[in-house]
Short mmCIF file of N, CA and C in Angstrom, two decimals:
data_model
loop_
_atom_site.label_atom_id
_atom_site.label_comp_id
_atom_site.label_asym_id
_atom_site.label_seq_id
_atom_site.Cartn_x
_atom_site.Cartn_y
_atom_site.Cartn_z
N LYS A 81 -149.20 51.51 93.81
CA LYS A 81 -148.64 50.21 94.04
C LYS A 81 -148.40 49.48 92.72
N LEU A 82 -149.30 49.62 91.84
CA LEU A 82 -149.21 48.95 90.55
C LEU A 82 -148.02 49.50 89.77
N GLU A 83 -147.85 50.81 89.86
CA GLU A 83 -146.74 51.42 89.16
C GLU A 83 -145.41 50.93 89.75
N ALA A 84 -145.37 50.81 91.04
CA ALA A 84 -144.16 50.31 91.67
C ALA A 84 -143.89 48.88 91.23
N ARG A 85 -144.97 48.13 91.12
CA ARG A 85 -144.84 46.72 90.69
C ARG A 85 -144.36 46.68 89.25
N ILE A 86 -144.90 47.54 88.36
CA ILE A 86 -144.50 47.58 86.95
C ILE A 86 -143.03 47.99 86.86
N LEU A 87 -142.69 49.01 87.64
CA LEU A 87 -141.31 49.48 87.65
C LEU A 87 -140.38 48.36 88.12
N SER A 88 -140.79 47.65 89.14
CA SER A 88 -140.01 46.53 89.66
C SER A 88 -139.87 45.45 88.59
N LEU A 89 -140.96 45.14 87.89
CA LEU A 89 -140.93 44.12 86.83
C LEU A 89 -140.05 44.59 85.66
N GLU A 90 -140.12 45.86 85.32
CA GLU A 90 -139.28 46.39 84.24
C GLU A 90 -137.80 46.29 84.62
N MET A 91 -137.51 46.58 85.88
CA MET A 91 -136.13 46.47 86.34
C MET A 91 -135.67 45.00 86.30
N GLU A 92 -136.59 44.13 86.69
CA GLU A 92 -136.28 42.70 86.63
C GLU A 92 -136.05 42.27 85.19
N LEU A 93 -136.88 42.80 84.26
CA LEU A 93 -136.77 42.47 82.84
C LEU A 93 -135.42 42.98 82.30
N ASP A 94 -135.06 44.19 82.68
CA ASP A 94 -133.76 44.73 82.26
C ASP A 94 -132.62 43.84 82.79
N GLN A 95 -132.76 43.44 84.04
CA GLN A 95 -131.74 42.58 84.64
C GLN A 95 -131.67 41.24 83.90
N LEU A 96 -132.84 40.69 83.56
CA LEU A 96 -132.87 39.42 82.82
C LEU A 96 -132.25 39.58 81.43
N LYS A 97 -132.51 40.72 80.78
CA LYS A 97 -131.92 40.98 79.46
C LYS A 97 -130.40 41.04 79.58
N LYS A 98 -129.92 41.76 80.62
CA LYS A 98 -128.48 41.84 80.84
C LYS A 98 -127.89 40.46 81.08
N THR A 99 -128.58 39.69 81.92
CA THR A 99 -128.13 38.33 82.21
C THR A 99 -128.13 37.49 80.94
N GLY A 100 -129.20 37.65 80.13
CA GLY A 100 -129.28 36.92 78.86
C GLY A 100 -128.14 37.29 77.93
N LEU A 101 -127.81 38.59 77.84
CA LEU A 101 -126.69 39.03 77.01
C LEU A 101 -125.37 38.47 77.54
N GLU A 102 -125.24 38.51 78.86
CA GLU A 102 -124.02 37.96 79.46
C GLU A 102 -123.90 36.47 79.18
N LEU A 103 -125.03 35.76 79.29
CA LEU A 103 -125.02 34.32 79.01
C LEU A 103 -124.71 34.06 77.55
N SER A 104 -125.27 34.88 76.66
CA SER A 104 -125.01 34.74 75.23
C SER A 104 -123.52 34.98 74.95
N GLU A 105 -122.99 36.02 75.57
CA GLU A 105 -121.56 36.32 75.39
C GLU A 105 -120.71 35.18 75.96
N GLN A 106 -121.10 34.67 77.11
CA GLN A 106 -120.38 33.55 77.73
C GLN A 106 -120.46 32.32 76.84
N SER A 107 -121.60 32.11 76.22
CA SER A 107 -121.80 30.97 75.32
C SER A 107 -120.86 31.09 74.11
N LYS A 108 -120.73 32.31 73.57
CA LYS A 108 -119.82 32.54 72.45
C LYS A 108 -118.38 32.23 72.86
N ILE A 109 -118.02 32.73 74.03
CA ILE A 109 -116.66 32.49 74.53
C ILE A 109 -116.42 31.00 74.71
N ASN A 110 -117.42 30.29 75.26
CA ASN A 110 -117.29 28.84 75.45
C ASN A 110 -117.12 28.14 74.11
N ALA A 111 -117.88 28.55 73.09
CA ALA A 111 -117.76 27.94 71.76
C ALA A 111 -116.37 28.19 71.19
N GLU A 112 -115.87 29.42 71.35
CA GLU A 112 -114.52 29.74 70.87
C GLU A 112 -113.47 28.91 71.60
N LEU A 113 -113.66 28.75 72.89
CA LEU A 113 -112.72 27.93 73.67
C LEU A 113 -112.75 26.47 73.24
N ARG A 114 -113.95 25.95 72.96
CA ARG A 114 -114.06 24.57 72.48
C ARG A 114 -113.35 24.41 71.13
N ASP A 115 -113.56 25.41 70.23
CA ASP A 115 -112.89 25.36 68.93
C ASP A 115 -111.36 25.40 69.09
N GLU A 116 -110.90 26.29 69.95
CA GLU A 116 -109.46 26.41 70.20
C GLU A 116 -108.91 25.12 70.81
N ASN A 117 -109.67 24.53 71.72
CA ASN A 117 -109.27 23.27 72.35
C ASN A 117 -109.16 22.16 71.30
N ALA A 118 -110.14 22.08 70.41
CA ALA A 118 -110.12 21.06 69.34
C ALA A 118 -108.92 21.29 68.42
N ARG A 119 -108.66 22.56 68.08
CA ARG A 119 -107.52 22.88 67.22
C ARG A 119 -106.21 22.48 67.89
N LEU A 120 -106.10 22.78 69.19
CA LEU A 120 -104.88 22.43 69.93
C LEU A 120 -104.70 20.91 70.04
N LYS A 121 -105.81 20.19 70.23
CA LYS A 121 -105.73 18.73 70.29
C LYS A 121 -105.25 18.16 68.96
N ALA A 122 -105.78 18.70 67.85
CA ALA A 122 -105.35 18.24 66.53
C ALA A 122 -103.87 18.55 66.31
N GLN A 123 -103.46 19.74 66.73
CA GLN A 123 -102.06 20.12 66.61
C GLN A 123 -101.17 19.21 67.45
N MET A 124 -101.63 18.88 68.65
CA MET A 124 -100.88 17.99 69.54
C MET A 124 -100.76 16.60 68.91
N ALA A 125 -101.85 16.12 68.30
CA ALA A 125 -101.81 14.81 67.64
C ALA A 125 -100.79 14.83 66.51
N ASN A 126 -100.77 15.91 65.72
CA ASN A 126 -99.80 16.02 64.63
C ASN A 126 -98.37 16.06 65.17
N LEU A 127 -98.18 16.79 66.25
CA LEU A 127 -96.84 16.86 66.86
C LEU A 127 -96.40 15.49 67.38
N ASN A 128 -97.33 14.76 68.00
CA ASN A 128 -97.00 13.42 68.51
C ASN A 128 -96.64 12.49 67.36
N GLU A 129 -97.38 12.59 66.26
CA GLU A 129 -97.09 11.76 65.09
C GLU A 129 -95.71 12.10 64.53
N SER A 130 -95.41 13.40 64.44
CA SER A 130 -94.09 13.83 63.96
C SER A 130 -92.99 13.33 64.89
N LEU A 131 -93.25 13.40 66.18
CA LEU A 131 -92.27 12.93 67.16
C LEU A 131 -92.01 11.43 67.01
N GLU A 132 -93.07 10.66 66.81
CA GLU A 132 -92.92 9.22 66.61
C GLU A 132 -92.09 8.93 65.37
N LYS A 133 -92.39 9.65 64.27
CA LYS A 133 -91.63 9.45 63.04
C LYS A 133 -90.17 9.82 63.24
N SER A 134 -89.93 10.92 63.95
CA SER A 134 -88.55 11.34 64.23
C SER A 134 -87.83 10.28 65.05
N ASN A 135 -88.50 9.74 66.05
CA ASN A 135 -87.89 8.70 66.88
C ASN A 135 -87.58 7.45 66.05
N GLU A 136 -88.48 7.10 65.14
CA GLU A 136 -88.23 5.95 64.26
C GLU A 136 -87.00 6.20 63.40
N LEU A 137 -86.91 7.41 62.83
CA LEU A 137 -85.75 7.75 62.00
C LEU A 137 -84.46 7.73 62.82
N ILE A 138 -84.53 8.24 64.04
CA ILE A 138 -83.35 8.23 64.92
C ILE A 138 -82.94 6.79 65.22
N ASN A 139 -83.92 5.94 65.52
CA ASN A 139 -83.61 4.53 65.81
C ASN A 139 -82.99 3.85 64.60
N GLU A 140 -83.55 4.12 63.41
CA GLU A 140 -82.98 3.53 62.19
C GLU A 140 -81.55 4.00 61.99
N ALA A 141 -81.32 5.29 62.19
CA ALA A 141 -79.97 5.83 62.01
C ALA A 141 -79.00 5.22 63.02
N GLN A 142 -79.46 5.04 64.26
CA GLN A 142 -78.60 4.43 65.28
C GLN A 142 -78.29 2.98 64.93
N ASN A 143 -79.30 2.26 64.42
CA ASN A 143 -79.07 0.87 64.01
C ASN A 143 -78.09 0.80 62.84
N GLU A 144 -78.26 1.70 61.87
CA GLU A 144 -77.34 1.73 60.73
C GLU A 144 -75.93 2.08 61.18
N ALA A 145 -75.82 2.99 62.12
CA ALA A 145 -74.50 3.36 62.64
C ALA A 145 -73.85 2.17 63.36
N ALA A 146 -74.65 1.44 64.12
CA ALA A 146 -74.12 0.26 64.82
C ALA A 146 -73.67 -0.79 63.80
N ASP A 147 -74.47 -1.00 62.76
CA ASP A 147 -74.09 -1.94 61.70
C ASP A 147 -72.80 -1.49 61.02
N ALA A 148 -72.70 -0.20 60.76
CA ALA A 148 -71.49 0.33 60.12
C ALA A 148 -70.27 0.13 61.01
N ARG A 149 -70.44 0.35 62.31
CA ARG A 149 -69.31 0.13 63.23
C ARG A 149 -68.88 -1.34 63.21
N ILE A 150 -69.86 -2.25 63.14
CA ILE A 150 -69.53 -3.68 63.08
C ILE A 150 -68.77 -3.98 61.79
N ARG A 151 -69.27 -3.45 60.65
CA ARG A 151 -68.60 -3.70 59.37
C ARG A 151 -67.19 -3.11 59.37
N ILE A 152 -67.04 -1.94 59.98
CA ILE A 152 -65.71 -1.32 60.05
C ILE A 152 -64.77 -2.19 60.88
N ALA A 153 -65.27 -2.67 62.02
CA ALA A 153 -64.45 -3.54 62.88
C ALA A 153 -64.06 -4.82 62.13
N GLU A 154 -65.01 -5.39 61.40
CA GLU A 154 -64.72 -6.60 60.62
C GLU A 154 -63.67 -6.31 59.54
N ALA A 155 -63.83 -5.17 58.87
CA ALA A 155 -62.87 -4.80 57.82
C ALA A 155 -61.49 -4.55 58.41
N GLU A 156 -61.45 -3.90 59.57
CA GLU A 156 -60.16 -3.65 60.23
C GLU A 156 -59.50 -4.96 60.63
N GLU A 157 -60.30 -5.90 61.13
CA GLU A 157 -59.75 -7.20 61.52
C GLU A 157 -59.23 -7.94 60.29
N SER A 158 -60.00 -7.90 59.21
CA SER A 158 -59.59 -8.55 57.98
C SER A 158 -58.30 -7.91 57.45
N GLN A 159 -58.23 -6.60 57.52
CA GLN A 159 -57.04 -5.89 57.07
C GLN A 159 -55.84 -6.26 57.95
N ARG A 160 -56.08 -6.35 59.25
CA ARG A 160 -55.00 -6.72 60.17
C ARG A 160 -54.48 -8.12 59.86
N LEU A 161 -55.43 -9.05 59.63
CA LEU A 161 -55.03 -10.42 59.30
C LEU A 161 -54.27 -10.48 57.99
N ALA A 162 -54.74 -9.70 57.01
CA ALA A 162 -54.06 -9.67 55.71
C ALA A 162 -52.65 -9.09 55.87
N ALA A 163 -52.52 -8.04 56.67
CA ALA A 163 -51.20 -7.44 56.89
C ALA A 163 -50.27 -8.43 57.59
N GLU A 164 -50.81 -9.17 58.55
CA GLU A 164 -50.01 -10.19 59.24
C GLU A 164 -49.55 -11.25 58.24
N LYS A 165 -50.46 -11.64 57.35
CA LYS A 165 -50.13 -12.66 56.36
C LYS A 165 -49.03 -12.14 55.42
N VAL A 166 -49.16 -10.87 55.00
CA VAL A 166 -48.14 -10.29 54.12
C VAL A 166 -46.79 -10.25 54.84
N MET A 167 -46.80 -9.81 56.10
CA MET A 167 -45.54 -9.74 56.85
C MET A 167 -44.93 -11.13 57.00
N LYS A 168 -45.77 -12.11 57.26
CA LYS A 168 -45.28 -13.49 57.41
C LYS A 168 -44.68 -13.98 56.09
N MET A 169 -45.40 -13.69 54.99
CA MET A 169 -44.90 -14.12 53.69
C MET A 169 -43.60 -13.40 53.33
N GLN A 170 -43.51 -12.11 53.68
CA GLN A 170 -42.27 -11.38 53.40
C GLN A 170 -41.11 -11.98 54.20
N ALA A 171 -41.39 -12.32 55.45
CA ALA A 171 -40.34 -12.94 56.28
C ALA A 171 -39.92 -14.28 55.69
N GLU A 172 -40.92 -15.08 55.27
CA GLU A 172 -40.61 -16.38 54.65
C GLU A 172 -39.81 -16.18 53.37
N TYR A 173 -40.21 -15.17 52.60
CA TYR A 173 -39.52 -14.90 51.34
C TYR A 173 -38.06 -14.52 51.60
N LYS A 174 -37.85 -13.61 52.56
CA LYS A 174 -36.48 -13.20 52.88
C LYS A 174 -35.65 -14.39 53.37
N GLU A 175 -36.29 -15.21 54.20
CA GLU A 175 -35.60 -16.40 54.70
C GLU A 175 -35.27 -17.35 53.55
N SER A 176 -36.22 -17.52 52.65
CA SER A 176 -36.00 -18.40 51.50
C SER A 176 -34.89 -17.86 50.61
N LEU A 177 -34.88 -16.53 50.41
CA LEU A 177 -33.82 -15.94 49.59
C LEU A 177 -32.46 -16.15 50.24
N ALA A 178 -32.41 -15.98 51.55
CA ALA A 178 -31.14 -16.18 52.26
C ALA A 178 -30.68 -17.63 52.11
N MET A 179 -31.62 -18.57 52.29
CA MET A 179 -31.28 -19.99 52.15
C MET A 179 -30.86 -20.29 50.72
N LEU A 180 -31.53 -19.68 49.77
CA LEU A 180 -31.22 -19.91 48.37
C LEU A 180 -29.83 -19.37 48.03
N GLU A 181 -29.53 -18.18 48.53
CA GLU A 181 -28.19 -17.60 48.32
C GLU A 181 -27.13 -18.53 48.88
N GLU A 182 -27.41 -19.00 50.08
CA GLU A 182 -26.46 -19.91 50.73
C GLU A 182 -26.29 -21.17 49.90
N GLN A 183 -27.42 -21.70 49.43
CA GLN A 183 -27.39 -22.93 48.63
C GLN A 183 -26.66 -22.68 47.32
N LYS A 184 -26.92 -21.51 46.69
CA LYS A 184 -26.26 -21.20 45.42
C LYS A 184 -24.75 -21.12 45.61
N GLU A 185 -24.34 -20.49 46.69
CA GLU A 185 -22.91 -20.37 46.95
C GLU A 185 -22.28 -21.74 47.16
N LEU A 186 -22.97 -22.58 47.94
CA LEU A 186 -22.44 -23.92 48.19
C LEU A 186 -22.37 -24.73 46.91
N GLU A 187 -23.45 -24.70 46.14
CA GLU A 187 -23.50 -25.49 44.91
C GLU A 187 -22.52 -24.96 43.87
N ALA A 188 -22.41 -23.63 43.79
CA ALA A 188 -21.50 -23.04 42.80
C ALA A 188 -20.06 -23.39 43.14
N SER A 189 -19.77 -23.39 44.41
CA SER A 189 -18.40 -23.73 44.79
C SER A 189 -18.13 -25.22 44.64
N ALA A 190 -19.13 -26.05 44.86
CA ALA A 190 -18.94 -27.50 44.78
C ALA A 190 -18.96 -27.97 43.34
N ASN A 191 -19.90 -27.44 42.57
CA ASN A 191 -20.03 -27.97 41.22
C ASN A 191 -20.78 -26.95 40.37
N GLY A 192 -20.24 -26.54 39.29
CA GLY A 192 -20.87 -25.56 38.41
C GLY A 192 -22.15 -26.07 37.78
N LEU A 193 -22.35 -27.40 37.72
CA LEU A 193 -23.53 -27.96 37.06
C LEU A 193 -24.79 -27.88 37.93
N VAL A 194 -24.66 -27.67 39.20
CA VAL A 194 -25.80 -27.65 40.11
C VAL A 194 -26.50 -26.28 40.08
N LEU A 195 -25.86 -25.27 39.52
CA LEU A 195 -26.41 -23.91 39.51
C LEU A 195 -27.79 -23.81 38.86
N PRO A 196 -28.07 -24.45 37.75
CA PRO A 196 -29.42 -24.34 37.18
C PRO A 196 -30.51 -24.83 38.14
N ARG A 197 -30.23 -25.85 38.92
CA ARG A 197 -31.23 -26.33 39.90
C ARG A 197 -31.50 -25.24 40.94
N ALA A 198 -30.48 -24.54 41.35
CA ALA A 198 -30.64 -23.45 42.32
C ALA A 198 -31.51 -22.35 41.72
N LEU A 199 -31.34 -22.09 40.45
CA LEU A 199 -32.18 -21.08 39.80
C LEU A 199 -33.65 -21.53 39.78
N LYS A 200 -33.86 -22.82 39.56
CA LYS A 200 -35.23 -23.35 39.59
C LYS A 200 -35.85 -23.16 40.97
N VAL A 201 -35.09 -23.42 42.00
CA VAL A 201 -35.58 -23.23 43.37
C VAL A 201 -35.92 -21.76 43.61
N GLN A 202 -35.04 -20.88 43.12
CA GLN A 202 -35.28 -19.45 43.29
C GLN A 202 -36.56 -19.04 42.56
N LEU A 203 -36.75 -19.52 41.36
CA LEU A 203 -37.97 -19.20 40.60
C LEU A 203 -39.21 -19.71 41.33
N ALA A 204 -39.13 -20.88 41.91
CA ALA A 204 -40.26 -21.43 42.67
C ALA A 204 -40.57 -20.54 43.87
N MET A 205 -39.52 -20.04 44.52
CA MET A 205 -39.72 -19.15 45.66
C MET A 205 -40.40 -17.85 45.22
N TYR A 206 -39.93 -17.30 44.10
CA TYR A 206 -40.56 -16.08 43.57
C TYR A 206 -42.03 -16.33 43.26
N ALA A 207 -42.32 -17.45 42.64
CA ALA A 207 -43.71 -17.77 42.28
C ALA A 207 -44.56 -17.88 43.54
N ARG A 208 -44.04 -18.53 44.56
CA ARG A 208 -44.78 -18.68 45.81
C ARG A 208 -45.05 -17.31 46.44
N TYR A 209 -44.04 -16.45 46.45
CA TYR A 209 -44.19 -15.12 47.03
C TYR A 209 -45.25 -14.31 46.28
N PHE A 210 -45.14 -14.26 44.96
CA PHE A 210 -46.08 -13.45 44.19
C PHE A 210 -47.50 -14.01 44.25
N ASN A 211 -47.64 -15.31 44.35
CA ASN A 211 -48.96 -15.92 44.52
C ASN A 211 -49.56 -15.49 45.86
N ALA A 212 -48.76 -15.49 46.90
CA ALA A 212 -49.24 -15.06 48.22
C ALA A 212 -49.63 -13.58 48.21
N VAL A 213 -48.84 -12.76 47.53
CA VAL A 213 -49.17 -11.33 47.42
C VAL A 213 -50.50 -11.16 46.68
N PHE A 214 -50.67 -11.93 45.61
CA PHE A 214 -51.92 -11.85 44.84
C PHE A 214 -53.12 -12.24 45.72
N GLU A 215 -52.98 -13.33 46.48
CA GLU A 215 -54.07 -13.76 47.38
C GLU A 215 -54.38 -12.68 48.42
N THR A 216 -53.36 -12.06 48.94
CA THR A 216 -53.56 -10.99 49.93
C THR A 216 -54.28 -9.80 49.31
N ASN A 217 -53.87 -9.44 48.12
CA ASN A 217 -54.56 -8.34 47.42
C ASN A 217 -56.03 -8.68 47.18
N GLU A 218 -56.30 -9.91 46.84
CA GLU A 218 -57.69 -10.34 46.65
C GLU A 218 -58.48 -10.21 47.95
N LEU A 219 -57.87 -10.62 49.05
CA LEU A 219 -58.53 -10.49 50.36
C LEU A 219 -58.81 -9.03 50.68
N LEU A 220 -57.84 -8.19 50.47
CA LEU A 220 -58.02 -6.76 50.75
C LEU A 220 -59.08 -6.15 49.84
N ARG A 221 -59.09 -6.56 48.58
CA ARG A 221 -60.07 -6.01 47.63
C ARG A 221 -61.49 -6.40 48.04
N ARG A 222 -61.68 -7.61 48.54
CA ARG A 222 -63.02 -8.06 48.94
C ARG A 222 -63.52 -7.32 50.16
N HIS A 223 -62.63 -6.83 50.98
CA HIS A 223 -63.05 -6.12 52.20
C HIS A 223 -62.76 -4.67 52.01
#
């Protein structure tokens, strides 16, 4: 009976040793899993930080693009206004030249002495036209 009891206890001891080895192995696996989990959490935190920075850069780029579109629209409007002004001045200039020609013809036919005054008027018209062109160029240069 004693031998059977010893044999039974030895078998129990062997079983406990196996269980202890299994628990030790399981403990190692758990430690490795905890380490891997910590590494993955750190990696996830880094990825989240990178994502936030990327989103900030994207937002900045979108804001800069919106600002650029506004500046382009303003420049186009300014250019359109300047072009309208040039066209208006050209029309006024052509009209003035036509009136001046008419006046020169009338004055030349009526009296040869009035011609110098007509030339003065023509010079004033030229000065007005070139001054307007200069102002328009200045507007275009600023935008």
